[in-house]
């Protein structure tokens, strides 16, 4: 079962990063493999959304519940779709310099052994691309950020 945790230091405020991650309806504009989003319900603390994702001939839709605790945390829990389970967590902590320390964790498993095998082969590369897409989106929306640089430090740990 793929699991990935990562910490990044980014030159954006927790509020900016929270808004970026919570804007699920905009994911098809910048996230690879997200073809469409349908938000079923949304309020200040919770959202339920369907994401249509695909890679080559493989296309699936899954539903998740997004728990929002502004501006410090977003947790995503799987409701239905091709997975056995999915839990995703984002934590945003001010770094004291106008930026943020971001902790990201995703843990999931597919029902299908075929998807599981493909995920194992592609998991690290896909996550790097996805995290890079969030960073590029932040730069596009907010510029170089509070610290004046667009660079980040990262430490990553994966287990598959």
PDB file of C-alpha atoms in Angstrom:
ATOM      1  CA  UNK A   1       0.000   0.000   0.000  1.00  0.00           C
ATOM      2  CA  UNK A   2       1.584   3.305  -1.064  1.00  0.00           C
ATOM      3  CA  UNK A   3       2.291   5.830   1.688  1.00  0.00           C
ATOM      4  CA  UNK A   4       4.202   9.088   1.368  1.00  0.00           C
ATOM      5  CA  UNK A   5       5.055  11.814   3.862  1.00  0.00           C
ATOM      6  CA  UNK A   6       6.882  14.995   3.082  1.00  0.00           C
ATOM      7  CA  UNK A   7       7.760  18.355   4.650  1.00  0.00           C
ATOM      8  CA  UNK A   8       8.361  21.452   2.554  1.00  0.00           C
ATOM      9  CA  UNK A   9       9.259  24.977   3.527  1.00  0.00           C
ATOM     10  CA  UNK A  10       7.460  27.361   1.203  1.00  0.00           C
ATOM     11  CA  UNK A  11       7.458  31.171   0.993  1.00  0.00           C
ATOM     12  CA  UNK A  12       3.653  31.455   1.303  1.00  0.00           C
ATOM     13  CA  UNK A  13       1.421  32.021   4.317  1.00  0.00           C
ATOM     14  CA  UNK A  14      -0.629  29.178   5.805  1.00  0.00           C
ATOM     15  CA  UNK A  15      -3.765  31.019   4.642  1.00  0.00           C
ATOM     16  CA  UNK A  16      -2.526  31.143   1.037  1.00  0.00           C
ATOM     17  CA  UNK A  17      -1.589  27.455   1.017  1.00  0.00           C
ATOM     18  CA  UNK A  18      -4.826  26.466   2.728  1.00  0.00           C
ATOM     19  CA  UNK A  19      -6.835  28.356   0.077  1.00  0.00           C
ATOM     20  CA  UNK A  20      -4.858  26.688  -2.708  1.00  0.00           C
ATOM     21  CA  UNK A  21      -5.386  23.135  -1.415  1.00  0.00           C
ATOM     22  CA  UNK A  22      -9.036  23.770  -0.442  1.00  0.00           C
ATOM     23  CA  UNK A  23      -9.867  25.046  -3.963  1.00  0.00           C
ATOM     24  CA  UNK A  24     -10.671  21.542  -5.194  1.00  0.00           C
ATOM     25  CA  UNK A  25     -12.831  22.775  -8.074  1.00  0.00           C
ATOM     26  CA  UNK A  26      -9.698  24.296  -9.670  1.00  0.00           C
ATOM     27  CA  UNK A  27      -7.661  21.063  -9.590  1.00  0.00           C
ATOM     28  CA  UNK A  28      -8.274  20.212 -13.276  1.00  0.00           C
ATOM     29  CA  UNK A  29      -6.564  23.515 -14.198  1.00  0.00           C
ATOM     30  CA  UNK A  30      -3.204  22.485 -12.745  1.00  0.00           C
ATOM     31  CA  UNK A  31      -3.072  18.932 -11.391  1.00  0.00           C
ATOM     32  CA  UNK A  32      -1.919  16.185 -13.718  1.00  0.00           C
ATOM     33  CA  UNK A  33      -4.396  13.350 -14.145  1.00  0.00           C
ATOM     34  CA  UNK A  34      -7.376  15.261 -12.694  1.00  0.00           C
ATOM     35  CA  UNK A  35      -9.839  15.473 -15.574  1.00  0.00           C
ATOM     36  CA  UNK A  36     -12.906  16.839 -13.769  1.00  0.00           C
ATOM     37  CA  UNK A  37     -14.280  17.764 -10.348  1.00  0.00           C
ATOM     38  CA  UNK A  38     -17.850  17.885  -9.095  1.00  0.00           C
ATOM     39  CA  UNK A  39     -18.370  19.499  -5.697  1.00  0.00           C
ATOM     40  CA  UNK A  40     -21.424  17.891  -4.075  1.00  0.00           C
ATOM     41  CA  UNK A  41     -21.424  20.092  -0.973  1.00  0.00           C
ATOM     42  CA  UNK A  42     -19.149  22.735   0.509  1.00  0.00           C
ATOM     43  CA  UNK A  43     -19.040  24.924   3.609  1.00  0.00           C
ATOM     44  CA  UNK A  44     -16.388  26.448   5.884  1.00  0.00           C
ATOM     45  CA  UNK A  45     -15.461  23.138   7.553  1.00  0.00           C
ATOM     46  CA  UNK A  46     -16.367  20.348   5.138  1.00  0.00           C
ATOM     47  CA  UNK A  47     -16.628  19.520   1.446  1.00  0.00           C
ATOM     48  CA  UNK A  48     -17.693  16.417  -0.445  1.00  0.00           C
ATOM     49  CA  UNK A  49     -16.333  16.177  -3.986  1.00  0.00           C
ATOM     50  CA  UNK A  50     -16.003  13.710  -6.864  1.00  0.00           C
ATOM     51  CA  UNK A  51     -12.707  13.674  -8.759  1.00  0.00           C
ATOM     52  CA  UNK A  52     -12.395  12.063 -12.182  1.00  0.00           C
ATOM     53  CA  UNK A  53      -8.777  10.994 -12.619  1.00  0.00           C
ATOM     54  CA  UNK A  54      -7.065   9.192 -15.428  1.00  0.00           C
ATOM     55  CA  UNK A  55      -3.763   8.034 -16.764  1.00  0.00           C
ATOM     56  CA  UNK A  56      -3.638   6.765 -20.344  1.00  0.00           C
ATOM     57  CA  UNK A  57      -6.521   4.283 -20.752  1.00  0.00           C
ATOM     58  CA  UNK A  58      -7.214   4.053 -17.005  1.00  0.00           C
ATOM     59  CA  UNK A  59      -9.965   6.390 -15.849  1.00  0.00           C
ATOM     60  CA  UNK A  60     -11.740   6.339 -12.500  1.00  0.00           C
ATOM     61  CA  UNK A  61     -13.937   8.577 -10.377  1.00  0.00           C
ATOM     62  CA  UNK A  62     -13.769   8.674  -6.614  1.00  0.00           C
ATOM     63  CA  UNK A  63     -15.538  10.625  -3.897  1.00  0.00           C
ATOM     64  CA  UNK A  64     -13.846  12.165  -0.893  1.00  0.00           C
ATOM     65  CA  UNK A  65     -14.816  14.159   2.159  1.00  0.00           C
ATOM     66  CA  UNK A  66     -12.559  17.140   2.840  1.00  0.00           C
ATOM     67  CA  UNK A  67     -12.311  18.333   6.454  1.00  0.00           C
ATOM     68  CA  UNK A  68     -11.134  21.960   6.645  1.00  0.00           C
ATOM     69  CA  UNK A  69      -9.624  23.588   9.734  1.00  0.00           C
ATOM     70  CA  UNK A  70      -8.613  27.001   8.461  1.00  0.00           C
ATOM     71  CA  UNK A  71      -5.756  27.853   8.133  1.00  0.00           C
ATOM     72  CA  UNK A  72      -3.846  25.022   9.775  1.00  0.00           C
ATOM     73  CA  UNK A  73      -5.060  21.725   8.334  1.00  0.00           C
ATOM     74  CA  UNK A  74      -6.936  19.931   5.563  1.00  0.00           C
ATOM     75  CA  UNK A  75      -7.752  16.218   5.854  1.00  0.00           C
ATOM     76  CA  UNK A  76      -9.185  14.166   3.015  1.00  0.00           C
ATOM     77  CA  UNK A  77     -10.977  10.874   3.613  1.00  0.00           C
ATOM     78  CA  UNK A  78     -12.175   8.483   0.943  1.00  0.00           C
ATOM     79  CA  UNK A  79     -15.886   7.742   0.601  1.00  0.00           C
ATOM     80  CA  UNK A  80     -16.283   5.636  -2.571  1.00  0.00           C
ATOM     81  CA  UNK A  81     -14.555   4.616  -5.795  1.00  0.00           C
ATOM     82  CA  UNK A  82     -11.784   2.231  -6.927  1.00  0.00           C
ATOM     83  CA  UNK A  83      -9.767   2.381  -3.699  1.00  0.00           C
ATOM     84  CA  UNK A  84      -9.809   0.285  -0.551  1.00  0.00           C
ATOM     85  CA  UNK A  85      -9.016   3.445   1.384  1.00  0.00           C
ATOM     86  CA  UNK A  86      -7.414   6.881   1.069  1.00  0.00           C
ATOM     87  CA  UNK A  87      -6.303   9.329   3.726  1.00  0.00           C
ATOM     88  CA  UNK A  88      -4.546  12.546   2.828  1.00  0.00           C
ATOM     89  CA  UNK A  89      -3.431  15.245   5.260  1.00  0.00           C
ATOM     90  CA  UNK A  90      -1.981  18.747   4.805  1.00  0.00           C
ATOM     91  CA  UNK A  91      -0.708  20.823   7.760  1.00  0.00           C
ATOM     92  CA  UNK A  92       0.355  24.453   7.381  1.00  0.00           C
ATOM     93  CA  UNK A  93       2.514  26.029  10.109  1.00  0.00           C
ATOM     94  CA  UNK A  94       3.906  29.581   9.998  1.00  0.00           C
ATOM     95  CA  UNK A  95       7.707  29.549   9.807  1.00  0.00           C
ATOM     96  CA  UNK A  96       8.181  32.934  11.506  1.00  0.00           C
ATOM     97  CA  UNK A  97       9.569  34.492   8.310  1.00  0.00           C
ATOM     98  CA  UNK A  98       6.315  35.028   6.425  1.00  0.00           C
ATOM     99  CA  UNK A  99       6.311  31.543   4.894  1.00  0.00           C
ATOM    100  CA  UNK A 100       5.129  28.135   6.017  1.00  0.00           C
ATOM    101  CA  UNK A 101       6.240  24.656   6.844  1.00  0.00           C
ATOM    102  CA  UNK A 102       3.937  22.236   5.030  1.00  0.00           C
ATOM    103  CA  UNK A 103       3.527  18.637   6.159  1.00  0.00           C
ATOM    104  CA  UNK A 104       1.907  16.410   3.553  1.00  0.00           C
ATOM    105  CA  UNK A 105       0.898  12.776   3.980  1.00  0.00           C
ATOM    106  CA  UNK A 106      -1.012  10.446   1.687  1.00  0.00           C
ATOM    107  CA  UNK A 107      -1.829   6.808   2.387  1.00  0.00           C
ATOM    108  CA  UNK A 108      -4.000   4.689   0.095  1.00  0.00           C
ATOM    109  CA  UNK A 109      -4.608   1.282  -1.409  1.00  0.00           C
ATOM    110  CA  UNK A 110      -6.427   0.182  -4.560  1.00  0.00           C
ATOM    111  CA  UNK A 111      -9.009  -2.599  -4.622  1.00  0.00           C
ATOM    112  CA  UNK A 112      -7.596  -3.822  -7.921  1.00  0.00           C
ATOM    113  CA  UNK A 113      -4.251  -5.650  -7.930  1.00  0.00           C
ATOM    114  CA  UNK A 114      -3.600  -4.250 -11.410  1.00  0.00           C
ATOM    115  CA  UNK A 115      -4.004  -0.652 -10.188  1.00  0.00           C
ATOM    116  CA  UNK A 116      -1.948  -1.477  -7.099  1.00  0.00           C
ATOM    117  CA  UNK A 117       0.910  -2.821  -9.236  1.00  0.00           C
ATOM    118  CA  UNK A 118       0.802   0.232 -11.512  1.00  0.00           C
ATOM    119  CA  UNK A 119       0.660   2.571  -8.532  1.00  0.00           C
ATOM    120  CA  UNK A 120       3.691   0.936  -6.993  1.00  0.00           C
ATOM    121  CA  UNK A 121       5.708   1.494 -10.172  1.00  0.00           C
ATOM    122  CA  UNK A 122       4.576   5.091 -10.702  1.00  0.00           C
ATOM    123  CA  UNK A 123       3.848   6.291  -7.163  1.00  0.00           C
ATOM    124  CA  UNK A 124       6.966   8.325  -6.339  1.00  0.00           C
ATOM    125  CA  UNK A 125       7.160   9.957  -9.758  1.00  0.00           C
ATOM    126  CA  UNK A 126       3.450  10.796  -9.753  1.00  0.00           C
ATOM    127  CA  UNK A 127       3.626  12.324  -6.272  1.00  0.00           C
ATOM    128  CA  UNK A 128       6.653  14.450  -7.147  1.00  0.00           C
ATOM    129  CA  UNK A 129       4.788  15.721 -10.187  1.00  0.00           C
ATOM    130  CA  UNK A 130       1.634  16.411  -8.158  1.00  0.00           C
ATOM    131  CA  UNK A 131       3.498  18.258  -5.379  1.00  0.00           C
ATOM    132  CA  UNK A 132       5.407  20.234  -8.011  1.00  0.00           C
ATOM    133  CA  UNK A 133       2.076  21.208  -9.599  1.00  0.00           C
ATOM    134  CA  UNK A 134       0.838  22.608  -6.262  1.00  0.00           C
ATOM    135  CA  UNK A 135       4.081  24.587  -5.871  1.00  0.00           C
ATOM    136  CA  UNK A 136       3.823  25.968  -9.424  1.00  0.00           C
ATOM    137  CA  UNK A 137       0.195  26.927  -8.804  1.00  0.00           C
ATOM    138  CA  UNK A 138       1.192  28.771  -5.611  1.00  0.00           C
ATOM    139  CA  UNK A 139       3.866  30.661  -7.537  1.00  0.00           C
ATOM    140  CA  UNK A 140       1.373  31.496 -10.319  1.00  0.00           C
ATOM    141  CA  UNK A 141      -1.215  32.747  -7.811  1.00  0.00           C
ATOM    142  CA  UNK A 142       1.008  34.432  -5.215  1.00  0.00           C
ATOM    143  CA  UNK A 143       4.310  35.220  -6.954  1.00  0.00           C
ATOM    144  CA  UNK A 144       7.638  34.513  -5.308  1.00  0.00           C
ATOM    145  CA  UNK A 145       6.073  34.605  -1.827  1.00  0.00           C
ATOM    146  CA  UNK A 146       6.900  36.313   1.442  1.00  0.00           C
ATOM    147  CA  UNK A 147      10.559  35.305   1.639  1.00  0.00           C
ATOM    148  CA  UNK A 148      11.247  36.447  -1.922  1.00  0.00           C
ATOM    149  CA  UNK A 149      12.226  33.039  -3.280  1.00  0.00           C
ATOM    150  CA  UNK A 150      10.296  30.311  -4.979  1.00  0.00           C
ATOM    151  CA  UNK A 151      12.588  27.565  -3.738  1.00  0.00           C
ATOM    152  CA  UNK A 152      11.743  24.945  -1.190  1.00  0.00           C
ATOM    153  CA  UNK A 153      13.533  22.511   1.015  1.00  0.00           C
ATOM    154  CA  UNK A 154      12.080  19.071   1.184  1.00  0.00           C
ATOM    155  CA  UNK A 155      12.521  15.828   2.949  1.00  0.00           C
ATOM    156  CA  UNK A 156      10.508  12.921   1.706  1.00  0.00           C
ATOM    157  CA  UNK A 157       9.824   9.429   2.881  1.00  0.00           C
ATOM    158  CA  UNK A 158       7.909   6.822   0.924  1.00  0.00           C
ATOM    159  CA  UNK A 159       6.868   3.305   1.658  1.00  0.00           C
ATOM    160  CA  UNK A 160       5.155   1.127  -0.885  1.00  0.00           C
TER     161      UNK A 160
END
